[in-house]
Amino acid sequence: MRLPEAPRREPAENIIPLINIVFLLLIFFMLAGALTRPDVLDVRPPETQAGDPAELPDEGVILLAADGRLAFAGRELEPRALEREVADWLADGPERRLTLKADADVAADRLLDLLDLLRDAGADHLMMLTNPSER
Amino acid sequence: MHIEGSSRRRRSLVSLTPLIDVVFILLVFFMLATSFLDWRSIVVDVPADGGGEAGEPTAIVVRIGADGALELDGAFVRDTAALEQAVRAELAREPGRLLIVRPDDSVRLQRITQVVERVQAAGAMRMRLDRGD
């Protein structure tokens, strides 16, 4: 049987526009997005319409998942250990301010347990992170 | 005169394919690793030691019931818009008062933030979360 000979022609040189577009996309994603480390817990913050625009800080972020699990500085911690870590972190710098990233579905008693713990660790106020709601 | 080169369209020695491979990999990496989430922050005070209104006799207290119902200083409030108006009126009469939000144990954070953003919009500068009972 004779197979038709595969065309050995080189593809046409219209690859340059493709590269241009891909480079543009690459630069867009590099500049427009923020590279963030993935969180250790799955936390979906509540949505609000108001609130001050905020940057996601690099450190001092406490995660509170809907099931009550806690994490600080990239590690999941038990409440007692978290209190110690937070107290140490706050003691290191006088201007340090805690940020709380809590799940929208977390119940008030869990949130207040955490806030009590943070008071014992030496915090007096903190910033709670939210996402602007899409309208 | 014979000009060489311009008409000859020699293919370049460097192949572009590996470059495109690398650029694509970088593109996919940045598409997956970047986040475009916008963040907002709400400042809250931690609960007072002991949980009461100790030392804050003039505080405005907003309760959130388990069903999401709102109470301002013991009086039922219809919705968050009415709460915002009532808090604004209270603060106009006596500015600078602390506002204490007391959610029931089972209230979800989404509901709490809805209330908190309304009382902050009403001008409450200092706000504290505290236990319901």
mmCIF file of N, CA, C and O in Angstrom, chain A residues 41-98:
data_model
loop_
_atom_site.group_PDB
_atom_site.id
_atom_site.type_symbol
_atom_site.label_atom_id
_atom_site.label_comp_id
_atom_site.label_asym_id
_atom_site.label_seq_id
_atom_site.Cartn_x
_atom_site.Cartn_y
_atom_site.Cartn_z
ATOM 1 N N LEU A 41 -4.644 27.031 55.032
ATOM 2 C CA LEU A 41 -6.030 26.634 55.245
ATOM 3 C C LEU A 41 -6.882 27.250 54.147
ATOM 4 O O LEU A 41 -6.543 28.295 53.598
ATOM 5 N N ASP A 42 -7.986 26.601 53.866
ATOM 6 C CA ASP A 42 -8.896 27.127 52.857
ATOM 7 C C ASP A 42 -9.828 28.145 53.514
ATOM 8 O O ASP A 42 -10.706 27.771 54.280
ATOM 9 N N VAL A 43 -9.581 29.410 53.246
ATOM 10 C CA VAL A 43 -10.344 30.471 53.896
ATOM 11 C C VAL A 43 -10.945 31.371 52.827
ATOM 12 O O VAL A 43 -10.231 31.859 51.947
ATOM 13 N N ARG A 44 -12.243 31.549 52.898
ATOM 14 C CA ARG A 44 -12.915 32.486 51.990
ATOM 15 C C ARG A 44 -13.466 33.640 52.811
ATOM 16 O O ARG A 44 -14.483 33.489 53.482
ATOM 17 N N PRO A 45 -12.807 34.777 52.792
ATOM 18 C CA PRO A 45 -13.230 35.889 53.651
ATOM 19 C C PRO A 45 -14.619 36.400 53.270
ATOM 20 O O PRO A 45 -15.079 36.175 52.155
ATOM 21 N N PRO A 46 -15.272 37.076 54.213
ATOM 22 C CA PRO A 46 -16.599 37.616 53.919
ATOM 23 C C PRO A 46 -16.519 38.723 52.875
ATOM 24 O O PRO A 46 -15.472 39.325 52.663
ATOM 25 N N GLU A 47 -17.651 38.956 52.248
ATOM 26 C CA GLU A 47 -17.712 40.019 51.241
ATOM 27 C C GLU A 47 -18.373 41.250 51.838
ATOM 28 O O GLU A 47 -19.383 41.154 52.525
ATOM 29 N N THR A 48 -17.780 42.390 51.568
ATOM 30 C CA THR A 48 -18.349 43.639 52.052
ATOM 31 C C THR A 48 -18.398 44.637 50.913
ATOM 32 O O THR A 48 -17.727 44.472 49.900
ATOM 33 N N GLN A 49 -19.199 45.681 51.110
ATOM 34 C CA GLN A 49 -19.231 46.740 50.118
ATOM 35 C C GLN A 49 -18.336 47.899 50.515
ATOM 36 O O GLN A 49 -17.797 48.588 49.678
ATOM 37 N N ALA A 50 -18.177 48.096 51.812
ATOM 38 C CA ALA A 50 -17.336 49.188 52.280
ATOM 39 C C ALA A 50 -15.987 48.626 52.747
ATOM 40 O O ALA A 50 -15.596 47.545 52.370
ATOM 41 N N GLY A 51 -15.327 49.366 53.609
ATOM 42 C CA GLY A 51 -14.033 48.918 54.106
ATOM 43 C C GLY A 51 -12.922 49.678 53.408
ATOM 44 O O GLY A 51 -13.065 50.122 52.286
ATOM 45 N N ASP A 52 -11.801 49.837 54.110
ATOM 46 C CA ASP A 52 -10.677 50.549 53.523
ATOM 47 C C ASP A 52 -9.885 49.596 52.639
ATOM 48 O O ASP A 52 -9.664 48.454 53.003
ATOM 49 N N PRO A 53 -9.450 50.082 51.483
ATOM 50 C CA PRO A 53 -8.601 49.234 50.654
ATOM 51 C C PRO A 53 -7.347 48.838 51.422
ATOM 52 O O PRO A 53 -6.778 49.656 52.159
ATOM 53 N N ALA A 54 -6.956 47.597 51.289
ATOM 54 C CA ALA A 54 -5.826 47.112 52.075
ATOM 55 C C ALA A 54 -4.919 46.265 51.208
ATOM 56 O O ALA A 54 -5.337 45.675 50.228
ATOM 57 N N GLU A 55 -3.654 46.245 51.589
ATOM 58 C CA GLU A 55 -2.705 45.321 50.989
ATOM 59 C C GLU A 55 -2.670 44.075 51.855
ATOM 60 O O GLU A 55 -2.804 44.159 53.074
ATOM 61 N N LEU A 56 -2.499 42.961 51.223
ATOM 62 C CA LEU A 56 -2.341 41.724 51.991
ATOM 63 C C LEU A 56 -0.944 41.736 52.600
ATOM 64 O O LEU A 56 0.045 41.740 51.878
ATOM 65 N N PRO A 57 -0.852 41.824 53.937
ATOM 66 C CA PRO A 57 0.486 41.916 54.519
ATOM 67 C C PRO A 57 1.240 40.586 54.410
ATOM 68 O O PRO A 57 0.640 39.532 54.243
ATOM 69 N N ASP A 58 2.579 40.705 54.474
ATOM 70 C CA ASP A 58 3.405 39.504 54.338
ATOM 71 C C ASP A 58 3.431 38.684 55.614
ATOM 72 O O ASP A 58 3.638 37.485 55.580
ATOM 73 N N GLU A 59 3.302 39.351 56.736
ATOM 74 C CA GLU A 59 3.368 38.601 57.986
ATOM 75 C C GLU A 59 2.326 39.125 58.963
ATOM 76 O O GLU A 59 1.726 40.173 58.749
ATOM 77 N N GLY A 60 2.137 38.350 60.033
ATOM 78 C CA GLY A 60 1.161 38.743 61.024
ATOM 79 C C GLY A 60 -0.261 38.428 60.627
ATOM 80 O O GLY A 60 -1.191 39.029 61.147
ATOM 81 N N VAL A 61 -0.433 37.484 59.713
ATOM 82 C CA VAL A 61 -1.783 37.130 59.278
ATOM 83 C C VAL A 61 -2.224 35.854 59.989
ATOM 84 O O VAL A 61 -1.541 34.837 59.940
ATOM 85 N N ILE A 62 -3.360 35.944 60.665
ATOM 86 C CA ILE A 62 -3.940 34.786 61.328
ATOM 87 C C ILE A 62 -5.065 34.262 60.447
ATOM 88 O O ILE A 62 -5.917 35.031 60.008
ATOM 89 N N LEU A 63 -5.055 32.970 60.207
ATOM 90 C CA LEU A 63 -6.118 32.354 59.416
ATOM 91 C C LEU A 63 -7.071 31.635 60.346
ATOM 92 O O LEU A 63 -6.643 30.956 61.277
ATOM 93 N N LEU A 64 -8.347 31.799 60.099
ATOM 94 C CA LEU A 64 -9.375 31.082 60.861
ATOM 95 C C LEU A 64 -10.318 30.439 59.849
ATOM 96 O O LEU A 64 -11.059 31.125 59.160
ATOM 97 N N ALA A 65 -10.265 29.111 59.783
ATOM 98 C CA ALA A 65 -11.108 28.392 58.828
ATOM 99 C C ALA A 65 -12.498 28.193 59.405
ATOM 100 O O ALA A 65 -12.723 28.362 60.608
ATOM 101 N N ALA A 66 -13.435 27.819 58.539
ATOM 102 C CA ALA A 66 -14.826 27.681 58.969
ATOM 103 C C ALA A 66 -14.986 26.598 60.029
ATOM 104 O O ALA A 66 -15.891 26.676 60.867
ATOM 105 N N ASP A 67 -14.125 25.591 60.012
ATOM 106 C CA ASP A 67 -14.238 24.528 61.011
ATOM 107 C C ASP A 67 -13.461 24.856 62.282
ATOM 108 O O ASP A 67 -13.338 23.998 63.166
ATOM 109 N N GLY A 68 -12.918 26.055 62.395
ATOM 110 C CA GLY A 68 -12.269 26.476 63.624
ATOM 111 C C GLY A 68 -10.769 26.263 63.659
ATOM 112 O O GLY A 68 -10.121 26.637 64.629
ATOM 113 N N ARG A 69 -10.202 25.686 62.604
ATOM 114 C CA ARG A 69 -8.752 25.493 62.613
ATOM 115 C C ARG A 69 -8.048 26.831 62.452
ATOM 116 O O ARG A 69 -8.545 27.740 61.793
ATOM 117 N N LEU A 70 -6.881 26.928 63.069
ATOM 118 C CA LEU A 70 -6.153 28.186 63.103
ATOM 119 C C LEU A 70 -4.787 28.019 62.461
ATOM 120 O O LEU A 70 -4.190 26.940 62.530
ATOM 121 N N ALA A 71 -4.301 29.083 61.878
ATOM 122 C CA ALA A 71 -2.940 29.060 61.349
ATOM 123 C C ALA A 71 -2.340 30.443 61.506
ATOM 124 O O ALA A 71 -3.036 31.457 61.453
ATOM 125 N N PHE A 72 -1.028 30.451 61.739
ATOM 126 C CA PHE A 72 -0.293 31.714 61.858
ATOM 127 C C PHE A 72 1.085 31.494 61.261
ATOM 128 O O PHE A 72 1.695 30.436 61.478
ATOM 129 N N ALA A 73 1.574 32.475 60.519
ATOM 130 C CA ALA A 73 2.904 32.432 59.909
ATOM 131 C C ALA A 73 3.096 31.157 59.084
ATOM 132 O O ALA A 73 4.134 30.510 59.151
ATOM 133 N N GLY A 74 2.066 30.797 58.328
ATOM 134 C CA GLY A 74 2.209 29.688 57.404
ATOM 135 C C GLY A 74 2.132 28.305 58.010
ATOM 136 O O GLY A 74 2.433 27.318 57.352
ATOM 137 N N ARG A 75 1.752 28.215 59.292
ATOM 138 C CA ARG A 75 1.641 26.898 59.911
ATOM 139 C C ARG A 75 0.307 26.782 60.618
ATOM 140 O O ARG A 75 -0.172 27.745 61.230
ATOM 141 N N GLU A 76 -0.258 25.595 60.562
ATOM 142 C CA GLU A 76 -1.474 25.345 61.304
ATOM 143 C C GLU A 76 -1.099 25.085 62.757
ATOM 144 O O GLU A 76 -0.182 24.321 63.038
ATOM 145 N N LEU A 77 -1.787 25.748 63.690
ATOM 146 C CA LEU A 77 -1.387 25.683 65.095
ATOM 147 C C LEU A 77 -2.595 25.411 65.986
ATOM 148 O O LEU A 77 -3.725 25.754 65.655
ATOM 149 N N GLU A 78 -2.316 24.814 67.124
ATOM 150 C CA GLU A 78 -3.322 24.684 68.178
ATOM 151 C C GLU A 78 -3.500 26.051 68.843
ATOM 152 O O GLU A 78 -2.593 26.888 68.803
ATOM 153 N N PRO A 79 -4.659 26.295 69.475
ATOM 154 C CA PRO A 79 -4.882 27.624 70.060
ATOM 155 C C PRO A 79 -3.784 28.072 71.030
ATOM 156 O O PRO A 79 -3.331 29.215 70.971
ATOM 157 N N ARG A 80 -3.332 27.164 71.907
ATOM 158 C CA ARG A 80 -2.310 27.575 72.893
ATOM 159 C C ARG A 80 -1.010 27.977 72.194
ATOM 160 O O ARG A 80 -0.386 28.984 72.533
ATOM 161 N N ALA A 81 -0.618 27.141 71.215
ATOM 162 C CA ALA A 81 0.621 27.424 70.485
ATOM 163 C C ALA A 81 0.484 28.731 69.715
ATOM 164 O O ALA A 81 1.424 29.527 69.649
ATOM 165 N N LEU A 82 -0.697 28.962 69.158
ATOM 166 C CA LEU A 82 -0.922 30.196 68.411
ATOM 167 C C LEU A 82 -0.790 31.407 69.316
ATOM 168 O O LEU A 82 -0.200 32.417 68.952
ATOM 169 N N GLU A 83 -1.340 31.298 70.525
ATOM 170 C CA GLU A 83 -1.251 32.425 71.448
ATOM 171 C C GLU A 83 0.211 32.764 71.738
ATOM 172 O O GLU A 83 0.592 33.933 71.733
ATOM 173 N N ARG A 84 1.010 31.719 71.970
ATOM 174 C CA ARG A 84 2.437 31.948 72.245
ATOM 175 C C ARG A 84 3.133 32.605 71.049
ATOM 176 O O ARG A 84 3.862 33.589 71.190
ATOM 177 N N GLU A 85 2.877 32.035 69.849
ATOM 178 C CA GLU A 85 3.530 32.584 68.643
ATOM 179 C C GLU A 85 3.152 34.039 68.428
ATOM 180 O O GLU A 85 3.998 34.878 68.107
ATOM 181 N N VAL A 86 1.851 34.329 68.596
ATOM 182 C CA VAL A 86 1.383 35.696 68.361
ATOM 183 C C VAL A 86 1.971 36.641 69.400
ATOM 184 O O VAL A 86 2.401 37.754 69.079
ATOM 185 N N ALA A 87 2.026 36.193 70.640
ATOM 186 C CA ALA A 87 2.598 37.042 71.690
ATOM 187 C C ALA A 87 4.060 37.341 71.387
ATOM 188 O O ALA A 87 4.515 38.482 71.532
ATOM 189 N N ASP A 88 4.811 36.317 70.942
ATOM 190 C CA ASP A 88 6.212 36.535 70.583
ATOM 191 C C ASP A 88 6.329 37.516 69.432
ATOM 192 O O ASP A 88 7.173 38.418 69.439
ATOM 193 N N TRP A 89 5.470 37.336 68.443
ATOM 194 C CA TRP A 89 5.547 38.187 67.257
ATOM 195 C C TRP A 89 5.238 39.626 67.619
ATOM 196 O O TRP A 89 5.902 40.558 67.175
ATOM 197 N N LEU A 90 4.207 39.829 68.462
ATOM 198 C CA LEU A 90 3.840 41.188 68.867
ATOM 199 C C LEU A 90 4.929 41.813 69.717
ATOM 200 O O LEU A 90 5.172 43.017 69.653
ATOM 201 N N ALA A 91 5.594 40.992 70.534
ATOM 202 C CA ALA A 91 6.618 41.528 71.424
ATOM 203 C C ALA A 91 7.844 41.980 70.650
ATOM 204 O O ALA A 91 8.621 42.804 71.132
ATOM 205 N N ASP A 92 8.028 41.465 69.429
ATOM 206 C CA ASP A 92 9.220 41.796 68.652
ATOM 207 C C ASP A 92 9.212 43.220 68.121
ATOM 208 O O ASP A 92 10.266 43.777 67.834
ATOM 209 N N GLY A 93 8.050 43.800 67.915
ATOM 210 C CA GLY A 93 8.010 45.154 67.378
ATOM 211 C C GLY A 93 6.817 45.898 67.934
ATOM 212 O O GLY A 93 5.717 45.351 67.945
ATOM 213 N N PRO A 94 7.013 47.123 68.389
ATOM 214 C CA PRO A 94 5.906 47.828 69.034
ATOM 215 C C PRO A 94 4.799 48.228 68.066
ATOM 216 O O PRO A 94 3.653 48.371 68.465
ATOM 217 N N GLU A 95 5.158 48.407 66.793
ATOM 218 C CA GLU A 95 4.176 48.899 65.831
ATOM 219 C C GLU A 95 3.471 47.773 65.094
ATOM 220 O O GLU A 95 2.809 48.003 64.092
ATOM 221 N N ARG A 96 3.657 46.565 65.570
ATOM 222 C CA ARG A 96 3.112 45.442 64.808
ATOM 223 C C ARG A 96 1.618 45.328 64.998
ATOM 224 O O ARG A 96 1.093 45.524 66.084
ATOM 225 N N ARG A 97 0.970 44.984 63.907
ATOM 226 C CA ARG A 97 -0.482 44.949 63.907
ATOM 227 C C ARG A 97 -0.934 43.640 63.271
ATOM 228 O O ARG A 97 -0.475 43.277 62.186
ATOM 229 N N LEU A 98 -1.826 42.976 63.951
ATOM 230 C CA LEU A 98 -2.291 41.681 63.471
ATOM 231 C C LEU A 98 -3.360 41.852 62.396
ATOM 232 O O LEU A 98 -4.120 42.816 62.412
#
